[in-house]
CSV table of N, CA and C in Angstrom, one decimal:
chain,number,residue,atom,x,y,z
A,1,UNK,N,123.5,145.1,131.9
A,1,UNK,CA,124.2,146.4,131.7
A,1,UNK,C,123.2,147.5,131.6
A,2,UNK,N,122.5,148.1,130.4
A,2,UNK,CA,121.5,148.9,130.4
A,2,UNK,C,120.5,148.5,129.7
A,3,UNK,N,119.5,148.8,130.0
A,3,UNK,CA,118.3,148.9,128.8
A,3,UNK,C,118.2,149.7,127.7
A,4,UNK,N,118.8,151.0,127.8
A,4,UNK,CA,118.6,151.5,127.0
A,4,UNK,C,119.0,151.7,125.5
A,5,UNK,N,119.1,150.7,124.8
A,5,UNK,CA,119.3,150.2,123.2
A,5,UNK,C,118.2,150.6,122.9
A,6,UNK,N,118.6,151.5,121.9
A,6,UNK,CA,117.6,152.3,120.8
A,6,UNK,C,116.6,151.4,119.9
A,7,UNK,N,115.5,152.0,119.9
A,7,UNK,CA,114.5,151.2,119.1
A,7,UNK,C,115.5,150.5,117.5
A,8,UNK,N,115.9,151.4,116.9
A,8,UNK,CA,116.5,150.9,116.1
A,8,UNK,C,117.3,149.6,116.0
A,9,UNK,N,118.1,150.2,117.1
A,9,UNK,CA,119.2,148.9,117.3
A,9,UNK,C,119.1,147.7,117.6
A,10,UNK,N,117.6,147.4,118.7
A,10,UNK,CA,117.3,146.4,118.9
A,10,UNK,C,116.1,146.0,117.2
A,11,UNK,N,115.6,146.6,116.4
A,11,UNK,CA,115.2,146.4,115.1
A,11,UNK,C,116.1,146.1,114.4
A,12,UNK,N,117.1,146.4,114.5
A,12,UNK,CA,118.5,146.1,113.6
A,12,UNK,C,119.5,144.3,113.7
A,13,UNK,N,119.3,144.5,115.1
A,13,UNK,CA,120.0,143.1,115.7
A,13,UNK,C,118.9,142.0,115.5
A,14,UNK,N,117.2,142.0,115.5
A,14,UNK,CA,116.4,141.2,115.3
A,14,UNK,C,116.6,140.7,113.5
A,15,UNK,N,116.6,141.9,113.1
A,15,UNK,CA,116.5,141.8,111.7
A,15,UNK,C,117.6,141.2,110.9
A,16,UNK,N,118.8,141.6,111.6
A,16,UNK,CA,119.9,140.7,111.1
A,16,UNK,C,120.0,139.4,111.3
A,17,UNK,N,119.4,138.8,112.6
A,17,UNK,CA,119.5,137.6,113.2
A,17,UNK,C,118.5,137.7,112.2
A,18,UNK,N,117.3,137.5,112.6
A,18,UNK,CA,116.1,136.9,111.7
A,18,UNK,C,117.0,136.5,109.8
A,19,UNK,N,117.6,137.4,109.3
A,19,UNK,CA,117.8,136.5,107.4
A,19,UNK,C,118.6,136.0,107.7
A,20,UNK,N,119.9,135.7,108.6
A,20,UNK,CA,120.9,135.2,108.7
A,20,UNK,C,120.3,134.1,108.9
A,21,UNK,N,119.5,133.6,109.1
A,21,UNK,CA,118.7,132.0,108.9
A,21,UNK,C,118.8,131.2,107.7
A,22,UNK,N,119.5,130.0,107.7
A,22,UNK,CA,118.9,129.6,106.4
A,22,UNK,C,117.8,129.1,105.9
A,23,UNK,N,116.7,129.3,106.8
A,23,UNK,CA,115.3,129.6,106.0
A,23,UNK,C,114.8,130.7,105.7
A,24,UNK,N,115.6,131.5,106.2
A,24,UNK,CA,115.0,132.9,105.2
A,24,UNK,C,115.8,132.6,103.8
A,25,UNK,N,116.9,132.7,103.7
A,25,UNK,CA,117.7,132.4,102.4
A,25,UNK,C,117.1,131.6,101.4
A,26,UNK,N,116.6,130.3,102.5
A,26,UNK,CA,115.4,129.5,101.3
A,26,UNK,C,114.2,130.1,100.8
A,27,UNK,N,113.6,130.8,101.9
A,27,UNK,CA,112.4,131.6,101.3
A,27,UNK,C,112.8,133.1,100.1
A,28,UNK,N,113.7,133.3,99.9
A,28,UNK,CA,114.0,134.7,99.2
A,28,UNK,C,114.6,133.7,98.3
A,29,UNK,N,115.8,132.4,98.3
A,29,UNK,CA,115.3,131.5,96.8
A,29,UNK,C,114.0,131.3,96.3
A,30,UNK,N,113.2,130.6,96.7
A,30,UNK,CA,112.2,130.2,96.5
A,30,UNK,C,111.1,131.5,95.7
A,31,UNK,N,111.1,132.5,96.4
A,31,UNK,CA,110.4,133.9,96.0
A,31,UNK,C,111.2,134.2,94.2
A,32,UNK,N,112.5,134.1,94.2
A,32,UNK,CA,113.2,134.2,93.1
A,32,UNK,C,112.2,133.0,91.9
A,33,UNK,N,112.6,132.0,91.8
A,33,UNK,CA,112.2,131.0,91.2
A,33,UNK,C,110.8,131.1,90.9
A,34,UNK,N,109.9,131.5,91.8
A,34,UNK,CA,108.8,131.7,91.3
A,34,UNK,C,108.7,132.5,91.0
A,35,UNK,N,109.3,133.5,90.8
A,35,UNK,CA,108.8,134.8,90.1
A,35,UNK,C,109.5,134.4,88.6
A,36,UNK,N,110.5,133.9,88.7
A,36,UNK,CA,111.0,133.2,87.2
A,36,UNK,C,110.5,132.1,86.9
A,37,UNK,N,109.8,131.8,87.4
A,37,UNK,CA,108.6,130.6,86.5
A,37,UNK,C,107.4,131.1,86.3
A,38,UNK,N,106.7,132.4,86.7
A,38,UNK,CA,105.4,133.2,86.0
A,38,UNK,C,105.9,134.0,85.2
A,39,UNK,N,107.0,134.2,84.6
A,39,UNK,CA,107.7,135.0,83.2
A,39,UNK,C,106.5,134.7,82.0
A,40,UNK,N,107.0,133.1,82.0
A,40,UNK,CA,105.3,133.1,80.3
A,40,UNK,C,104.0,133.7,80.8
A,41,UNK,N,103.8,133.3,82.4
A,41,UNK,CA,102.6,133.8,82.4
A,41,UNK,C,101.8,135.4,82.2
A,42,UNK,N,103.3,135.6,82.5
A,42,UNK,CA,103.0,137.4,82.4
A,42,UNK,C,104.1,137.9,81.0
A,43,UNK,N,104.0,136.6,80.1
A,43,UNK,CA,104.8,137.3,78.8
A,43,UNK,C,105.9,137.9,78.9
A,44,UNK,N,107.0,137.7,80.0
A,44,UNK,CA,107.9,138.5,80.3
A,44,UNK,C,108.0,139.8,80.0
A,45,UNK,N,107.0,140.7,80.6
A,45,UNK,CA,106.5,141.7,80.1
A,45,UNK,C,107.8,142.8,80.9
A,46,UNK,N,107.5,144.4,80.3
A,46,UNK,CA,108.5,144.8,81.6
A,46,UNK,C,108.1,145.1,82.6
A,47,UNK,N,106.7,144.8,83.0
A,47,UNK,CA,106.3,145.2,84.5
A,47,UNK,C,106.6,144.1,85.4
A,48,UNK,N,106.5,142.8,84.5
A,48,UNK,CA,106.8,141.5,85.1
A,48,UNK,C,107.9,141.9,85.7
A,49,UNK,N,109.0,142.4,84.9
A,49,UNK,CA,111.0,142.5,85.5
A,49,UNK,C,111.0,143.3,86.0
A,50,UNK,N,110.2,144.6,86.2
A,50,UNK,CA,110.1,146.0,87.2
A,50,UNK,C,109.9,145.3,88.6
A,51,UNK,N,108.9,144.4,88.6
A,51,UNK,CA,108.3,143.9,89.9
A,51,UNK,C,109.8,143.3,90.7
A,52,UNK,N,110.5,142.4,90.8
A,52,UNK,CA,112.0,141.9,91.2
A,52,UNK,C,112.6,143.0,91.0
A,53,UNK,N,112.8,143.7,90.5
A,53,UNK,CA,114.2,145.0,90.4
A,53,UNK,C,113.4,145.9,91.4
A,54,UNK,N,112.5,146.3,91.3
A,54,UNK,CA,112.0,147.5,92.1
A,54,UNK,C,112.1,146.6,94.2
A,55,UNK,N,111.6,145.5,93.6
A,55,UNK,CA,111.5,145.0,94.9
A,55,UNK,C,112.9,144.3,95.7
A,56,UNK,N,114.3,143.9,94.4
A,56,UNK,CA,115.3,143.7,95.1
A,56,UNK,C,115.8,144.4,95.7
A,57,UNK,N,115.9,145.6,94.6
A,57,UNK,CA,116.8,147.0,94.8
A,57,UNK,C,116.0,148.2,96.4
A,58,UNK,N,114.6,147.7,96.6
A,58,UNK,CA,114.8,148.7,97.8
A,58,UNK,C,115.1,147.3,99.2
A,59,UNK,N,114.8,146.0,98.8
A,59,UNK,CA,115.5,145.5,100.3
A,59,UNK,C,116.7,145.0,100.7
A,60,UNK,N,117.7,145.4,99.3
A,60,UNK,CA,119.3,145.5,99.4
A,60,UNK,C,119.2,146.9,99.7
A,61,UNK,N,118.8,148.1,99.7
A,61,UNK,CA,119.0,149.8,99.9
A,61,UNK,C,118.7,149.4,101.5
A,62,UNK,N,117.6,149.2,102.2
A,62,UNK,CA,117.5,149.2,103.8
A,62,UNK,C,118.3,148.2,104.2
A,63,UNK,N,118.5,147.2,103.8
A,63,UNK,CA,119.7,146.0,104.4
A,63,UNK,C,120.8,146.5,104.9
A,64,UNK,N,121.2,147.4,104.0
A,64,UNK,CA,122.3,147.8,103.6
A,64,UNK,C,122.5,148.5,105.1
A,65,UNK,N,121.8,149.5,105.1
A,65,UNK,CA,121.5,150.3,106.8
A,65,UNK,C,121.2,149.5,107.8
A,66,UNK,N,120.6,148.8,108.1
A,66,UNK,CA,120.4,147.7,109.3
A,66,UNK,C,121.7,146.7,109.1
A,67,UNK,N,122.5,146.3,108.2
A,67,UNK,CA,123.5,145.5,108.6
A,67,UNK,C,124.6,145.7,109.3
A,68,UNK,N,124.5,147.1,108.9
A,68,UNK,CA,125.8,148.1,108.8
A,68,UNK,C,125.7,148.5,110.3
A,69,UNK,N,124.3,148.9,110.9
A,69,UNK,CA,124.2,149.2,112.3
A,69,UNK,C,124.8,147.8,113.3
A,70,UNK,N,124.2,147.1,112.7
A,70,UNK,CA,124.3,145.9,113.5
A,70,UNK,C,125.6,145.5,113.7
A,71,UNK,N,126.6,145.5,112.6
A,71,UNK,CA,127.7,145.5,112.5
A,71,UNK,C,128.6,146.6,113.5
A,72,UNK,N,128.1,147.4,112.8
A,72,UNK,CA,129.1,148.5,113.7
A,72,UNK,C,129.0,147.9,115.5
A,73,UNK,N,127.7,147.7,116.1
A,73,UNK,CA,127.6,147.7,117.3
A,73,UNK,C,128.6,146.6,117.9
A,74,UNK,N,128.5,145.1,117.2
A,74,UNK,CA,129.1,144.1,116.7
A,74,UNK,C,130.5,144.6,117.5
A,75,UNK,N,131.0,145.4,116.5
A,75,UNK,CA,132.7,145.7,116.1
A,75,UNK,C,133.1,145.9,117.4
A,76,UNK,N,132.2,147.5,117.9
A,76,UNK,CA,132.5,148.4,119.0
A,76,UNK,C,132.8,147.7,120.3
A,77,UNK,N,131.5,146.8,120.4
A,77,UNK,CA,131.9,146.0,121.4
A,77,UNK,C,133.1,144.9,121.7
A,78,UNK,N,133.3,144.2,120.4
A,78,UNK,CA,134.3,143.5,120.6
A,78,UNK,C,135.4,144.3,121.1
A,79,UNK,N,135.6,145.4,119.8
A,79,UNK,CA,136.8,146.1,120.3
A,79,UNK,C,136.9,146.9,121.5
A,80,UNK,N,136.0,146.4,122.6
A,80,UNK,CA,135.7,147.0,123.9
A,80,UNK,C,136.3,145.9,124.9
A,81,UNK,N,135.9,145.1,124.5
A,81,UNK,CA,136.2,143.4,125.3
A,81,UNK,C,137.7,143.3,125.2
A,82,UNK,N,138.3,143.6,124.0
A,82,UNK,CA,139.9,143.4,123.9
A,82,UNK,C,140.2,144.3,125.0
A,83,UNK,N,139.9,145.5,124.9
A,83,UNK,CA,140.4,147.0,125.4
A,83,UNK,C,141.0,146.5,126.7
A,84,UNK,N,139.9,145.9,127.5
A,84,UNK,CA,139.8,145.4,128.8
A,84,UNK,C,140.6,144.2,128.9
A,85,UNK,N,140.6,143.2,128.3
A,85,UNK,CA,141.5,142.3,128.3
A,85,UNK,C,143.0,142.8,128.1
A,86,UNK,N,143.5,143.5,127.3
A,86,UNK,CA,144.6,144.3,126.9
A,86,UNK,C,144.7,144.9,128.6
A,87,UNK,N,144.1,145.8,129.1
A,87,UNK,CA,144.5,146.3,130.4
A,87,UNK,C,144.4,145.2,131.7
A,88,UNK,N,143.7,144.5,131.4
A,88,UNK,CA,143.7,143.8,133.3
A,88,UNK,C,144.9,142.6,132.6
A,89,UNK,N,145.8,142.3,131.6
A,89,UNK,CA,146.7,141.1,131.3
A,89,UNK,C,148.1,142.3,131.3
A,90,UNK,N,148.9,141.5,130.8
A,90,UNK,CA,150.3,141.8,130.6
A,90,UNK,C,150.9,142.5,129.7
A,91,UNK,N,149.9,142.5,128.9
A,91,UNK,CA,149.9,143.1,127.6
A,91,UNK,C,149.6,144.8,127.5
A,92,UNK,N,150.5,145.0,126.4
A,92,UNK,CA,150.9,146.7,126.3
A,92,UNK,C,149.8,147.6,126.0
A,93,UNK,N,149.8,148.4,126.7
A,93,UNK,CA,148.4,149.2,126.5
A,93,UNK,C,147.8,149.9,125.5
A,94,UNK,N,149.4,150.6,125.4
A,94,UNK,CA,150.0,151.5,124.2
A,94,UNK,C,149.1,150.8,122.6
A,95,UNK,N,148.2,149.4,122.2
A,95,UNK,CA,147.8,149.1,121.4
A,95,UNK,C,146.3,149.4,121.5
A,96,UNK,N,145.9,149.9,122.8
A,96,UNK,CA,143.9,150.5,123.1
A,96,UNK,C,144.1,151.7,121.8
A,97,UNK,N,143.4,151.5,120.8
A,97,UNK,CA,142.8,152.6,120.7
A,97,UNK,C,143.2,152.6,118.9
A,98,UNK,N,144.2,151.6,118.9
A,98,UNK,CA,145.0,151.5,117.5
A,98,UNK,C,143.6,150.9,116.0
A,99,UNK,N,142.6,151.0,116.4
A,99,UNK,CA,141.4,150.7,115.5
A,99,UNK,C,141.1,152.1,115.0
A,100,UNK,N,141.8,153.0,115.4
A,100,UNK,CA,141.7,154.6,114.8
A,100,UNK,C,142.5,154.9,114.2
A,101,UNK,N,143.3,154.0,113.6
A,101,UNK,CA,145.1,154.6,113.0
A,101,UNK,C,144.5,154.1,111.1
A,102,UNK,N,145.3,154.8,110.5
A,102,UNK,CA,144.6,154.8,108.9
A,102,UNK,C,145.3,153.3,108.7
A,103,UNK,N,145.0,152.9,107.4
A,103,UNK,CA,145.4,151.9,107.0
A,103,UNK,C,147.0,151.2,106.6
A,104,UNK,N,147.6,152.6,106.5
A,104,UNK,CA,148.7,152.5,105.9
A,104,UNK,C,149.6,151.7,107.5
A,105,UNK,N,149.1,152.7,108.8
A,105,UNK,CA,149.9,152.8,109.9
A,105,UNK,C,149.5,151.4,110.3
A,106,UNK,N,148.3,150.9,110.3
A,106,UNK,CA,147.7,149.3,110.6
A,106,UNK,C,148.6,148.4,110.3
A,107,UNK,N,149.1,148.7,108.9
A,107,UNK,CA,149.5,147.6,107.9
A,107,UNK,C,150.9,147.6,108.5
A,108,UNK,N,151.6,149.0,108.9
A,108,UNK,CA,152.8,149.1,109.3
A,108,UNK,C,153.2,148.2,110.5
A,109,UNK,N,151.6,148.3,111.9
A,109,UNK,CA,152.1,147.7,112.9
A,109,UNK,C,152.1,146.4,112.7
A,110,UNK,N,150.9,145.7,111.9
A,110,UNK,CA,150.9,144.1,111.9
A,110,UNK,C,152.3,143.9,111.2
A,111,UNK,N,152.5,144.9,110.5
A,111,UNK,CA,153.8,144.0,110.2
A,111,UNK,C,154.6,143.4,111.3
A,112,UNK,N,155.3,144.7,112.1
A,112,UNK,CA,156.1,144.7,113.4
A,112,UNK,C,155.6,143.6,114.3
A,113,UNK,N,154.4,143.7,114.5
A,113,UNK,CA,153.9,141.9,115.5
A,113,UNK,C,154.2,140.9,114.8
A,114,UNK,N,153.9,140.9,113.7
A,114,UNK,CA,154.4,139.4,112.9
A,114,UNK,C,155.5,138.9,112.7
A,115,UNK,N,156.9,140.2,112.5
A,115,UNK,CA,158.2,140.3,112.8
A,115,UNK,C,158.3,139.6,114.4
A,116,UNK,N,157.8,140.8,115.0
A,116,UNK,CA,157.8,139.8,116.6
A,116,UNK,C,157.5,138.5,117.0
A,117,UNK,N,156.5,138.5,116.5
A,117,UNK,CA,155.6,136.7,116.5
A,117,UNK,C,156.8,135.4,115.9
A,118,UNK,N,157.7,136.5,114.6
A,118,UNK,CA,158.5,135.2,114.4
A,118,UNK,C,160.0,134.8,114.9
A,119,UNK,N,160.4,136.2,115.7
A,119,UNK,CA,161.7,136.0,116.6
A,119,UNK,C,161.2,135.4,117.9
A,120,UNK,N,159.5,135.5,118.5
A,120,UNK,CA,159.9,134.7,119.8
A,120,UNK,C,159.6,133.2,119.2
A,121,UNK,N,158.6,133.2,118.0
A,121,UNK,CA,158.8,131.6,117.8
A,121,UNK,C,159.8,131.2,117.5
A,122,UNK,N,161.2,131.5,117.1
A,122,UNK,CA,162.2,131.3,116.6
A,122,UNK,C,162.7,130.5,118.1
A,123,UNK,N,163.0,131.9,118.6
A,123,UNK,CA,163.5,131.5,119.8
A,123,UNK,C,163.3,130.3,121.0
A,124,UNK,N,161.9,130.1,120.9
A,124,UNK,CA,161.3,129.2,121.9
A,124,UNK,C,161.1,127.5,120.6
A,125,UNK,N,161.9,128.2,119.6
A,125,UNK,CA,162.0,126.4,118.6
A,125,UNK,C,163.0,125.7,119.2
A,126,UNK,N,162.7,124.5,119.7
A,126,UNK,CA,163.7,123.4,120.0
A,126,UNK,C,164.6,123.2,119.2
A,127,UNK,N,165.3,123.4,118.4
A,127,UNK,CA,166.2,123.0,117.0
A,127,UNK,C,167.3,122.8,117.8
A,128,UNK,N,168.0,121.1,117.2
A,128,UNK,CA,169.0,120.7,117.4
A,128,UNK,C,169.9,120.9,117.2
A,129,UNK,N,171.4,121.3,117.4
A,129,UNK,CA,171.9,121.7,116.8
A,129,UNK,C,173.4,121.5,117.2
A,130,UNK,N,174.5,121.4,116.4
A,130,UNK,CA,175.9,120.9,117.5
A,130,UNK,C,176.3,121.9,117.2
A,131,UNK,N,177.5,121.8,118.3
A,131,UNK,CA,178.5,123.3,119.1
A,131,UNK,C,180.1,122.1,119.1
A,132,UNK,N,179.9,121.4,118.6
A,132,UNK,CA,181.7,121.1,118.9
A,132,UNK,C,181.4,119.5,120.0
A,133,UNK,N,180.5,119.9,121.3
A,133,UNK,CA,180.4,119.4,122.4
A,133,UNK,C,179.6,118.3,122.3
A,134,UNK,N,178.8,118.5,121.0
A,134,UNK,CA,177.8,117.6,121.2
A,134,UNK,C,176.9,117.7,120.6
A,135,UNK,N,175.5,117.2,120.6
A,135,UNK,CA,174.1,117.9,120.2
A,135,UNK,C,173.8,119.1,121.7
A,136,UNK,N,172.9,119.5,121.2
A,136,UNK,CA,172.2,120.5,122.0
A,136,UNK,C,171.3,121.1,121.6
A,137,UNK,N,170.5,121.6,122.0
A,137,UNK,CA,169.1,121.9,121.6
A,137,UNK,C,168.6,123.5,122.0
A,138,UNK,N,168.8,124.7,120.9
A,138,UNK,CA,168.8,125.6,120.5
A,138,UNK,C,167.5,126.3,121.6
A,139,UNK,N,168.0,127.1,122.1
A,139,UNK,CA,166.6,127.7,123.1
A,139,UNK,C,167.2,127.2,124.5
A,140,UNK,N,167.8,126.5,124.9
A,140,UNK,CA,168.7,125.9,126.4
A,140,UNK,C,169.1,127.6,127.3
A,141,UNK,N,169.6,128.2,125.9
A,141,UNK,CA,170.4,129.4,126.8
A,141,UNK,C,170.3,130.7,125.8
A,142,UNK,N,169.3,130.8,125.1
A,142,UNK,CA,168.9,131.8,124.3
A,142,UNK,C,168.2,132.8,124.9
A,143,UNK,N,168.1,133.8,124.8
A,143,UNK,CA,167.3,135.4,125.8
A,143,UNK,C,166.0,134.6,125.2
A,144,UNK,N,165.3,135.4,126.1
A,144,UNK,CA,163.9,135.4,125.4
A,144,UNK,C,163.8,136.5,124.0
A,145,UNK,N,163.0,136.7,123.4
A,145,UNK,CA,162.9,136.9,122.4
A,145,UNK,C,162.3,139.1,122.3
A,146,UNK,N,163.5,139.5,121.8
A,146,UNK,CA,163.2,141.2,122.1
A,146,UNK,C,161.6,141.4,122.5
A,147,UNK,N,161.3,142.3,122.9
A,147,UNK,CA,159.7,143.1,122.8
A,147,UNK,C,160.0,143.8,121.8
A,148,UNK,N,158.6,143.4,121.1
A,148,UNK,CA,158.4,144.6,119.9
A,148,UNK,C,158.8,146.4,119.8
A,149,UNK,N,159.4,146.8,119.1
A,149,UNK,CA,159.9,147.9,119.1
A,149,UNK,C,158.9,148.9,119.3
A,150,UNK,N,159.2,150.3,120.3
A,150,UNK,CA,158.6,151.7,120.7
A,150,UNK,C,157.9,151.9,119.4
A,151,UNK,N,157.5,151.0,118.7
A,151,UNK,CA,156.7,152.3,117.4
A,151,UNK,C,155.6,152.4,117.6
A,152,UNK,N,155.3,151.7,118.2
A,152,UNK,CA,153.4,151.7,118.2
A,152,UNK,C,153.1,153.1,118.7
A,153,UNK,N,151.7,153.3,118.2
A,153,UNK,CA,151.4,154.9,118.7
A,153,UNK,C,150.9,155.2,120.3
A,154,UNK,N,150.8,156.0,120.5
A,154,UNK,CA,150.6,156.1,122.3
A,154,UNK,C,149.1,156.4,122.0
């Protein structure tokens, strides 16, 4: 595609790969433990406890910014891959772009798909069922199942 990923970004995606190891996790236990097993040696002094706070607290503060990059790029893309899958399939368009809608309207549309999701599985359920004639099996002569209603946003 391009080369051109920002120094950052490719610092950001190394660095998150790199602790997401579980040998880094071991090593940052291990760093823990020992620093809580030289407590007598250093009289549990408070420079002893400054040393872990000062040093937790600034590599959760930069984490925090390299995860978040990494993430975001993560997201963008994915929600790039759908975009395109959503246009070259069958599927309604009118849903590109719905990662910008506030929370409230999100919450609004998952509802309406899950409504939807459960009238076409309704529909397409084999369930047995008599009519007078006999058995028969529910779905033989049933429509298919509405399209989700015009609410989605354009």
């Amino acid at each position: 595609m391009t080369d051109k990923i920002s120094i950052f970004a490719r610092f950001a995606t190394a660095v998150s790969e790199w602790t997401g190891r579980p040998a880094v996790f071991a090593l940052a236990l291990a760093s823990i433990v020992a620093w809580g097993l030289t407590g007598p040696v250093f009289d549990f002094s408070e420079t002893w406890q400054l040393v872990v706070n000062t040093g937790t607290t600034i590599i959760t503060f930069l984490m925090v910014f390299v995860l978040q990059n990494a993430q975001s790029r993560d997201t963008r893309a994915i929600q790039t891959k759908l975009d395109e899958l959503i246009l070259s399939s069958k599927a309604e368009n009118r849903f590109i772009g719905i990662e910008n809608l506030d929370e409230e309207e999100l919450k609004r549309l998952n509802a309406l798909l899950g409504e939807a999701a459960k009238r076409d599985r309704h529909a397409r359920e084999p369930v047995l069922s008599t009519d007078g004639d006999g058995l028969k099996a529910r779905g033989d002569d049933t429509e298919e199942a509405p399209p989700l209603e015009r609410t989605a946003p354009r």
